[in-house]
Amino acid sequence: MKTFFKDSRPWLIAGPCSAESEEQVLATARALKDVGVNVFRAGIWKPRTHPGCFEGIGEKGLPWLREVQEQTGMKVCTEVAGASHVKACLDAGIDMLWVGARTTSNPFLVQEIAESLSGTDVPVLVKNPVNADLGLWTGAIERFRAQDVRNLGIIHRGFSTFDKIRYRNVPHWRYAIEMRTRFPELPFFCDPSHMAGAVEYVAEISQRALDLGFDGLMIESHCCPRQALSDASQQLEPSALDGLLGSLKVRDQVAGNDETLESLRARIDAVDDEIIRLLAERMGISREIGSYKKERNIAIIQSARFEELLEAAKKLGATYGLDAGFLARIFNMIHDASAAEQNKIISEK
């Protein structure tokens, strides 16, 4: 896979969410070539949530990607979700494939794709499943390896959630860190476009990924995002992508498996982000409890309930080697903050 990319990091895959027309594909590709993109991406088949949406141009778009190869010299890649997609791509000479989040969630489809690529050297990048399931993600890699698919990589694009959050998908960086630990030999990419859902967050997510030592980025870029037929809000114009890349700081890496201090700090930042998100979720539930108590004239403080919660936290914490006094201080502060949130609700007229 290294032959696809420049020696320097980050490795860069970019292009539109969807191949929409030959003119759009070629215009975007030419602009991205000037930016320094290593591999051009474009979705040919698009798994959409609702019927009636633009579901991709299909095999009609494969010759457009061949044209990108011939006119720009860039490698090209697209998403596959079944054996028929793989065959069409191999017949068309597509350089690289990726398996999308919805497909990774289906072991039957992953197995079908793996078997259709058995014994090949075509690079395949596997995105995380839609839900936060390390077993499915790991299992997908194992299925490809069992079929002697020799050129594998991983893409982290975040996980779906019902909660209202800043991004389109929850990063859950700790899952990505765990996958890097399980497969340290595989190239690891971040897809900040799908994680962000909006162009204004792509830069900060990209920087976080680089701080954590990711090898590359897969970023959506469209020659005219306002006219995009899918995911318009998360696609950057090539000139904006150029500016974003110039703003990123690539951390020095220590040889071997050692991690730099900055990388370790980035891991702490990722955990802290998750703590803050969970605290916000907890306070939201506390406000719901406040509304419930207000309607039923129930007292805010329930001492017995808190004591049970605290003892359970200490017991669980002990299994992770956490000090009981430390946990007591934290949970007392959380309890006080939760009571204050409930009081706000009860005090409202």
CSV table of C-alpha atoms in Angstrom, one decimal:
chain,number,residue,atom,x,y,z
A,1,MET,CA,0.0,0.0,0.0
A,2,LYS,CA,3.0,2.3,0.6
A,3,THR,CA,3.5,2.4,-3.2
A,4,PHE,CA,0.2,4.4,-3.4
A,5,PHE,CA,1.4,7.2,-1.3
A,6,LYS,CA,4.3,9.6,-0.8
A,7,ASP,CA,6.8,8.6,1.8
A,8,SER,CA,5.8,11.6,4.0
A,9,ARG,CA,2.7,11.6,6.3
A,10,PRO,CA,-0.1,12.1,6.2
A,11,TRP,CA,-1.2,9.9,3.3
A,12,LEU,CA,-4.1,11.5,1.6
A,13,ILE,CA,-7.2,10.1,-0.1
A,14,ALA,CA,-9.7,12.7,-1.3
A,15,GLY,CA,-12.5,13.2,-3.8
A,16,PRO,CA,-16.3,13.7,-3.9
A,17,CYS,CA,-18.7,11.7,-1.9
A,18,SER,CA,-20.3,10.5,-5.1
A,19,ALA,CA,-19.3,10.4,-8.8
A,20,GLU,CA,-22.2,12.4,-10.3
A,21,SER,CA,-21.0,13.2,-13.8
A,22,GLU,CA,-17.9,12.8,-15.9
A,23,GLU,CA,-17.4,16.6,-15.9
A,24,GLN,CA,-17.7,16.8,-12.1
A,25,VAL,CA,-15.3,13.9,-11.5
A,26,LEU,CA,-12.6,15.2,-13.8
A,27,ALA,CA,-12.8,18.8,-12.7
A,28,THR,CA,-12.5,17.7,-9.0
A,29,ALA,CA,-9.7,15.3,-9.8
A,30,ARG,CA,-7.6,17.9,-11.7
A,31,ALA,CA,-8.0,20.3,-8.8
A,32,LEU,CA,-7.0,17.7,-6.2
A,33,LYS,CA,-4.0,16.7,-8.2
A,34,ASP,CA,-2.7,20.2,-7.8
A,35,VAL,CA,-3.4,20.0,-4.1
A,36,GLY,CA,-1.1,17.0,-3.8
A,37,VAL,CA,-3.7,14.2,-3.2
A,38,ASN,CA,-2.3,10.7,-3.5
A,39,VAL,CA,-5.4,8.7,-4.3
A,40,PHE,CA,-8.7,10.0,-5.7
A,41,ARG,CA,-11.9,8.6,-4.2
A,42,ALA,CA,-15.5,8.7,-5.5
A,43,GLY,CA,-18.5,6.6,-4.5
A,44,ILE,CA,-20.1,4.8,-7.5
A,45,TRP,CA,-22.6,2.8,-5.5
A,46,LYS,CA,-24.1,4.7,-2.5
A,47,PRO,CA,-25.9,2.9,0.3
A,48,ARG,CA,-28.5,5.4,1.4
A,49,THR,CA,-30.8,5.3,4.4
A,50,HIS,CA,-34.0,6.1,2.5
A,51,PRO,CA,-35.2,5.0,-0.9
A,52,GLY,CA,-35.6,7.7,-3.5
A,53,CYS,CA,-32.3,9.4,-2.6
A,54,PHE,CA,-29.4,9.5,-5.1
A,55,GLU,CA,-27.9,6.0,-4.8
A,56,GLY,CA,-24.9,6.4,-7.0
A,57,ILE,CA,-24.4,6.4,-10.8
A,58,GLY,CA,-23.4,2.7,-10.8
A,59,GLU,CA,-21.0,1.1,-13.3
A,60,LYS,CA,-21.5,4.0,-15.6
A,61,GLY,CA,-19.1,5.9,-13.4
A,62,LEU,CA,-16.2,3.4,-13.6
A,63,PRO,CA,-14.9,4.7,-16.9
A,64,TRP,CA,-14.8,8.2,-15.4
A,65,LEU,CA,-12.4,6.9,-12.8
A,66,ARG,CA,-10.3,5.3,-15.5
A,67,GLU,CA,-10.2,8.7,-17.1
A,68,VAL,CA,-8.9,10.2,-13.9
A,69,GLN,CA,-6.1,7.6,-13.9
A,70,GLU,CA,-5.1,8.5,-17.5
A,71,GLN,CA,-5.4,12.3,-17.2
A,72,THR,CA,-3.9,12.9,-13.8
A,73,GLY,CA,-1.8,9.8,-13.0
A,74,MET,CA,-3.5,9.4,-9.7
A,75,LYS,CA,-4.7,6.1,-8.3
A,76,VAL,CA,-8.4,5.8,-7.8
A,77,CYS,CA,-10.6,4.0,-5.3
A,78,THR,CA,-14.3,3.4,-4.6
A,79,GLU,CA,-16.6,1.6,-2.2
A,80,VAL,CA,-17.8,-1.9,-2.7
A,81,ALA,CA,-20.7,-3.7,-1.0
A,82,GLY,CA,-20.8,-7.0,-2.6
A,83,ALA,CA,-19.1,-9.5,-5.0
A,84,SER,CA,-20.7,-7.9,-8.1
A,85,HIS,CA,-19.2,-4.5,-7.2
A,86,VAL,CA,-15.8,-6.1,-6.7
A,87,LYS,CA,-15.9,-7.8,-10.1
A,88,ALA,CA,-16.9,-4.7,-11.9
A,89,CYS,CA,-14.1,-2.7,-10.2
A,90,LEU,CA,-11.4,-5.3,-10.9
A,91,ASP,CA,-12.6,-5.5,-14.6
A,92,ALA,CA,-12.4,-1.7,-14.8
A,93,GLY,CA,-8.9,-1.6,-13.3
A,94,ILE,CA,-9.8,0.3,-10.1
A,95,ASP,CA,-6.7,0.6,-7.9
A,96,MET,CA,-8.1,0.5,-4.4
A,97,LEU,CA,-11.4,-0.4,-2.7
A,98,TRP,CA,-13.0,0.4,0.6
A,99,VAL,CA,-15.7,-1.4,2.6
A,100,GLY,CA,-18.2,1.1,4.1
A,101,ALA,CA,-19.6,1.2,7.6
A,102,ARG,CA,-22.9,-0.3,6.8
A,103,THR,CA,-21.2,-3.2,5.0
A,104,THR,CA,-18.7,-3.9,7.8
A,105,SER,CA,-21.8,-4.3,10.0
A,106,ASN,CA,-22.9,-7.3,7.9
A,107,PRO,CA,-20.6,-10.4,8.2
A,108,PHE,CA,-22.3,-12.1,5.3
A,109,LEU,CA,-21.4,-9.2,2.9
A,110,VAL,CA,-17.9,-8.9,4.3
A,111,GLN,CA,-17.4,-12.7,3.7
A,112,GLU,CA,-18.7,-12.3,0.2
A,113,ILE,CA,-16.4,-9.5,-0.6
A,114,ALA,CA,-13.4,-11.2,1.0
A,115,GLU,CA,-14.0,-14.4,-1.1
A,116,SER,CA,-14.3,-12.4,-4.3
A,117,LEU,CA,-10.9,-10.8,-3.5
A,118,SER,CA,-9.2,-14.0,-2.3
A,119,GLY,CA,-5.5,-14.1,-3.0
A,120,THR,CA,-5.3,-10.6,-4.5
A,121,ASP,CA,-3.0,-7.7,-3.8
A,122,VAL,CA,-5.7,-5.0,-4.4
A,123,PRO,CA,-5.6,-2.7,-1.4
A,124,VAL,CA,-8.8,-2.8,0.7
A,125,LEU,CA,-9.6,-0.3,3.4
A,126,VAL,CA,-12.2,-1.4,6.0
A,127,LYS,CA,-14.2,1.3,7.7
A,128,ASN,CA,-15.6,0.8,11.3
A,129,PRO,CA,-19.1,-0.6,11.6
A,130,VAL,CA,-22.0,1.9,12.1
A,131,ASN,CA,-22.3,0.9,15.7
A,132,ALA,CA,-19.5,0.9,18.2
A,133,ASP,CA,-18.7,-2.8,18.0
A,134,LEU,CA,-15.0,-3.7,18.0
A,135,GLY,CA,-15.9,-7.4,17.4
A,136,LEU,CA,-17.5,-6.6,14.0
A,137,TRP,CA,-14.6,-4.4,13.0
A,138,THR,CA,-12.0,-6.9,14.1
A,139,GLY,CA,-14.0,-9.8,12.5
A,140,ALA,CA,-14.0,-8.0,9.2
A,141,ILE,CA,-10.2,-7.8,9.1
A,142,GLU,CA,-10.0,-11.4,10.1
A,143,ARG,CA,-12.3,-12.5,7.3
A,144,PHE,CA,-10.2,-10.7,4.7
A,145,ARG,CA,-7.0,-12.3,6.1
A,146,ALA,CA,-8.6,-15.7,6.1
A,147,GLN,CA,-9.1,-15.3,2.3
A,148,ASP,CA,-5.4,-14.2,1.9
A,149,VAL,CA,-6.3,-10.6,1.0
A,150,ARG,CA,-2.8,-9.3,1.6
A,151,ASN,CA,-3.1,-5.5,1.3
A,152,LEU,CA,-5.4,-4.3,4.1
A,153,GLY,CA,-5.9,-1.0,5.9
A,154,ILE,CA,-8.4,0.5,8.4
A,155,ILE,CA,-10.5,3.6,8.3
A,156,HIS,CA,-12.1,5.3,11.4
A,157,ARG,CA,-15.2,7.3,10.5
A,158,GLY,CA,-17.0,7.5,13.9
A,159,PHE,CA,-20.1,5.8,15.1
A,160,SER,CA,-23.8,6.6,14.8
A,161,THR,CA,-25.7,7.8,17.8
A,162,PHE,CA,-29.2,9.0,18.8
A,163,ASP,CA,-27.7,11.6,21.1
A,164,LYS,CA,-27.4,15.2,20.0
A,165,ILE,CA,-23.7,15.9,19.6
A,166,ARG,CA,-21.4,18.3,17.9
A,167,TYR,CA,-20.5,16.0,15.1
A,168,ARG,CA,-22.5,13.8,12.8
A,169,ASN,CA,-20.9,10.7,14.3
A,170,VAL,CA,-19.3,10.1,17.7
A,171,PRO,CA,-15.5,9.8,17.4
A,172,HIS,CA,-15.0,7.3,20.2
A,173,TRP,CA,-11.3,7.6,19.7
A,174,ARG,CA,-10.5,5.0,22.2
A,175,TYR,CA,-12.0,2.4,19.9
A,176,ALA,CA,-9.6,3.5,17.1
A,177,ILE,CA,-6.7,3.4,19.6
A,178,GLU,CA,-7.7,-0.2,20.5
A,179,MET,CA,-7.8,-1.2,16.8
A,180,ARG,CA,-4.4,0.3,16.3
A,181,THR,CA,-3.2,-1.8,19.2
A,182,ARG,CA,-4.7,-5.0,17.7
A,183,PHE,CA,-3.4,-4.3,14.2
A,184,PRO,CA,-0.3,-2.1,14.5
A,185,GLU,CA,1.1,-3.3,11.2
A,186,LEU,CA,-1.9,-2.0,9.2
A,187,PRO,CA,-2.2,1.5,7.7
A,188,PHE,CA,-4.7,3.5,9.6
A,189,PHE,CA,-6.8,6.3,8.1
A,190,CYS,CA,-9.3,8.7,9.6
A,191,ASP,CA,-12.4,9.9,7.6
A,192,PRO,CA,-13.0,13.3,9.2
A,193,SER,CA,-15.8,14.2,6.7
A,194,HIS,CA,-18.2,11.5,7.8
A,195,MET,CA,-17.2,12.0,11.4
A,196,ALA,CA,-17.8,15.7,11.2
A,197,GLY,CA,-20.9,16.0,9.0
A,198,ALA,CA,-20.0,19.6,8.3
A,199,VAL,CA,-17.0,21.2,6.8
A,200,GLU,CA,-16.3,23.5,9.8
A,201,TYR,CA,-15.3,20.5,11.9
A,202,VAL,CA,-13.1,18.6,9.4
A,203,ALA,CA,-9.9,20.4,10.3
A,204,GLU,CA,-10.1,19.8,14.1
A,205,ILE,CA,-10.9,16.2,13.6
A,206,SER,CA,-8.1,15.8,11.1
A,207,GLN,CA,-5.6,17.3,13.6
A,208,ARG,CA,-6.8,15.0,16.4
A,209,ALA,CA,-6.3,12.0,14.1
A,210,LEU,CA,-2.7,13.1,13.3
A,211,ASP,CA,-2.0,13.8,16.9
A,212,LEU,CA,-3.0,10.2,17.6
A,213,GLY,CA,-0.5,9.0,15.0
A,214,PHE,CA,-2.9,8.0,12.2
A,215,ASP,CA,-1.1,7.3,8.9
A,216,GLY,CA,-3.5,9.2,6.6
A,217,LEU,CA,-6.8,11.0,6.0
A,218,MET,CA,-9.7,10.3,3.6
A,219,ILE,CA,-11.5,13.6,3.0
A,220,GLU,CA,-14.4,14.4,0.8
A,221,SER,CA,-13.9,17.2,-1.7
A,222,HIS,CA,-16.1,18.4,-4.5
A,223,CYS,CA,-15.6,21.0,-7.2
A,224,CYS,CA,-18.9,22.5,-6.3
A,225,PRO,CA,-20.2,21.2,-3.0
A,226,ARG,CA,-23.4,23.3,-3.1
A,227,GLN,CA,-24.5,21.2,-6.1
A,228,ALA,CA,-23.5,17.8,-4.6
A,229,LEU,CA,-26.1,15.1,-4.8
A,230,SER,CA,-25.1,13.6,-1.5
A,231,ASP,CA,-23.5,14.8,1.8
A,232,ALA,CA,-23.1,18.4,0.5
A,233,SER,CA,-22.5,19.9,3.9
A,234,GLN,CA,-19.3,17.9,4.6
A,235,GLN,CA,-17.5,18.3,1.3
A,236,LEU,CA,-14.7,20.8,0.9
A,237,GLU,CA,-13.8,22.7,-2.3
A,238,PRO,CA,-10.3,21.7,-3.4
A,239,SER,CA,-9.0,25.1,-2.6
A,240,ALA,CA,-10.4,24.8,1.0
A,241,LEU,CA,-8.8,21.4,1.3
A,242,ASP,CA,-5.5,22.9,0.3
A,243,GLY,CA,-5.8,25.5,3.0
A,244,LEU,CA,-6.8,22.8,5.6
A,245,LEU,CA,-3.8,20.7,4.7
A,246,GLY,CA,-1.5,23.6,5.1
A,247,SER,CA,-2.8,24.3,8.6
A,248,LEU,CA,-2.3,20.7,10.0
A,249,LYS,CA,0.7,19.9,12.2
A,250,VAL,CA,2.2,16.5,11.7
A,251,ARG,CA,3.8,15.1,14.9
A,252,ASP,CA,7.2,13.5,14.8
A,253,GLN,CA,7.0,9.8,15.4
A,254,VAL,CA,9.5,7.7,17.3
A,255,ALA,CA,10.9,4.6,15.6
A,256,GLY,CA,9.3,1.3,16.4
A,257,ASN,CA,6.2,1.0,18.6
A,258,ASP,CA,7.2,3.9,20.9
A,259,GLU,CA,4.8,6.8,21.1
A,260,THR,CA,5.8,10.4,21.5
A,261,LEU,CA,4.7,12.5,24.4
A,262,GLU,CA,2.3,14.4,22.1
A,263,SER,CA,0.7,11.2,21.0
A,264,LEU,CA,0.1,10.1,24.6
A,265,ARG,CA,-1.3,13.5,25.4
A,266,ALA,CA,-3.6,13.2,22.4
A,267,ARG,CA,-4.9,9.9,23.8
A,268,ILE,CA,-5.7,11.6,27.1
A,269,ASP,CA,-7.5,14.4,25.2
A,270,ALA,CA,-9.6,11.8,23.4
A,271,VAL,CA,-10.6,10.2,26.7
A,272,ASP,CA,-11.3,13.6,28.2
A,273,ASP,CA,-13.6,14.4,25.2
A,274,GLU,CA,-15.5,11.2,26.0
A,275,ILE,CA,-15.8,12.1,29.7
A,276,ILE,CA,-17.2,15.5,28.9
A,277,ARG,CA,-19.7,14.1,26.4
A,278,LEU,CA,-20.9,11.5,28.9
A,279,LEU,CA,-21.2,14.2,31.7
A,280,ALA,CA,-23.3,16.3,29.4
A,281,GLU,CA,-25.5,13.3,28.7
A,282,ARG,CA,-25.8,12.6,32.4
A,283,MET,CA,-26.8,16.2,33.2
A,284,GLY,CA,-29.4,15.9,30.4
A,285,ILE,CA,-30.9,12.9,32.2
A,286,SER,CA,-30.8,14.7,35.5
A,287,ARG,CA,-32.9,17.5,34.0
A,288,GLU,CA,-35.4,14.9,32.8
A,289,ILE,CA,-35.5,13.5,36.4
A,290,GLY,CA,-36.1,17.0,37.6
A,291,SER,CA,-39.1,17.4,35.4
A,292,TYR,CA,-40.4,14.1,36.6
A,293,LYS,CA,-40.0,15.0,40.3
A,294,LYS,CA,-41.6,18.4,39.7
A,295,GLU,CA,-44.7,16.9,38.2
A,296,ARG,CA,-45.0,14.5,41.2
A,297,ASN,CA,-43.8,16.8,43.9
A,298,ILE,CA,-40.9,14.5,44.8
A,299,ALA,CA,-37.9,15.8,46.8
A,300,ILE,CA,-34.7,16.4,44.9
A,301,ILE,CA,-32.3,14.7,47.3
A,302,GLN,CA,-32.7,11.0,47.7
A,303,SER,CA,-29.9,10.0,50.1
A,304,ALA,CA,-30.4,6.3,50.0
A,305,ARG,CA,-30.3,6.3,46.2
A,306,PHE,CA,-27.0,8.2,46.2
A,307,GLU,CA,-25.4,5.9,48.7
A,308,GLU,CA,-26.3,2.9,46.6
A,309,LEU,CA,-24.8,4.6,43.5
A,310,LEU,CA,-21.6,5.5,45.3
A,311,GLU,CA,-21.1,2.0,46.7
A,312,ALA,CA,-21.7,0.5,43.3
A,313,ALA,CA,-19.2,3.0,41.7
A,314,LYS,CA,-16.5,2.1,44.4
A,315,LYS,CA,-17.1,-1.6,43.8
A,316,LEU,CA,-16.8,-1.3,40.0
A,317,GLY,CA,-13.8,1.1,40.4
A,318,ALA,CA,-12.0,-1.4,42.5
A,319,THR,CA,-12.0,-3.9,39.6
A,320,TYR,CA,-10.1,-1.3,37.5
A,321,GLY,CA,-7.7,-0.4,40.3
A,322,LEU,CA,-9.2,3.0,41.1
A,323,ASP,CA,-9.0,4.5,44.6
A,324,ALA,CA,-12.3,4.6,46.5
A,325,GLY,CA,-11.6,8.1,47.9
A,326,PHE,CA,-10.9,9.4,44.5
A,327,LEU,CA,-14.2,8.0,43.2
A,328,ALA,CA,-16.1,9.3,46.2
A,329,ARG,CA,-14.9,12.9,45.5
A,330,ILE,CA,-15.8,12.7,41.8
A,331,PHE,CA,-19.2,11.3,42.4
A,332,ASN,CA,-20.0,13.7,45.1
A,333,MET,CA,-19.3,16.6,42.7
A,334,ILE,CA,-21.4,14.9,40.0
A,335,HIS,CA,-24.2,14.4,42.5
A,336,ASP,CA,-24.1,18.0,43.6
A,337,ALA,CA,-24.1,19.2,40.0
A,338,SER,CA,-27.0,16.9,39.1
A,339,ALA,CA,-29.0,18.1,42.1
A,340,ALA,CA,-28.4,21.7,41.0
A,341,GLU,CA,-29.7,20.9,37.5
A,342,GLN,CA,-32.8,19.3,39.0
A,343,ASN,CA,-33.3,22.3,41.2
A,344,LYS,CA,-33.2,24.6,38.2
A,345,ILE,CA,-36.1,22.6,36.6
A,346,ILE,CA,-38.2,22.5,39.8
A,347,SER,CA,-37.7,26.2,40.5
A,348,GLU,CA,-38.9,27.2,37.0
A,349,LYS,CA,-42.4,28.7,37.0
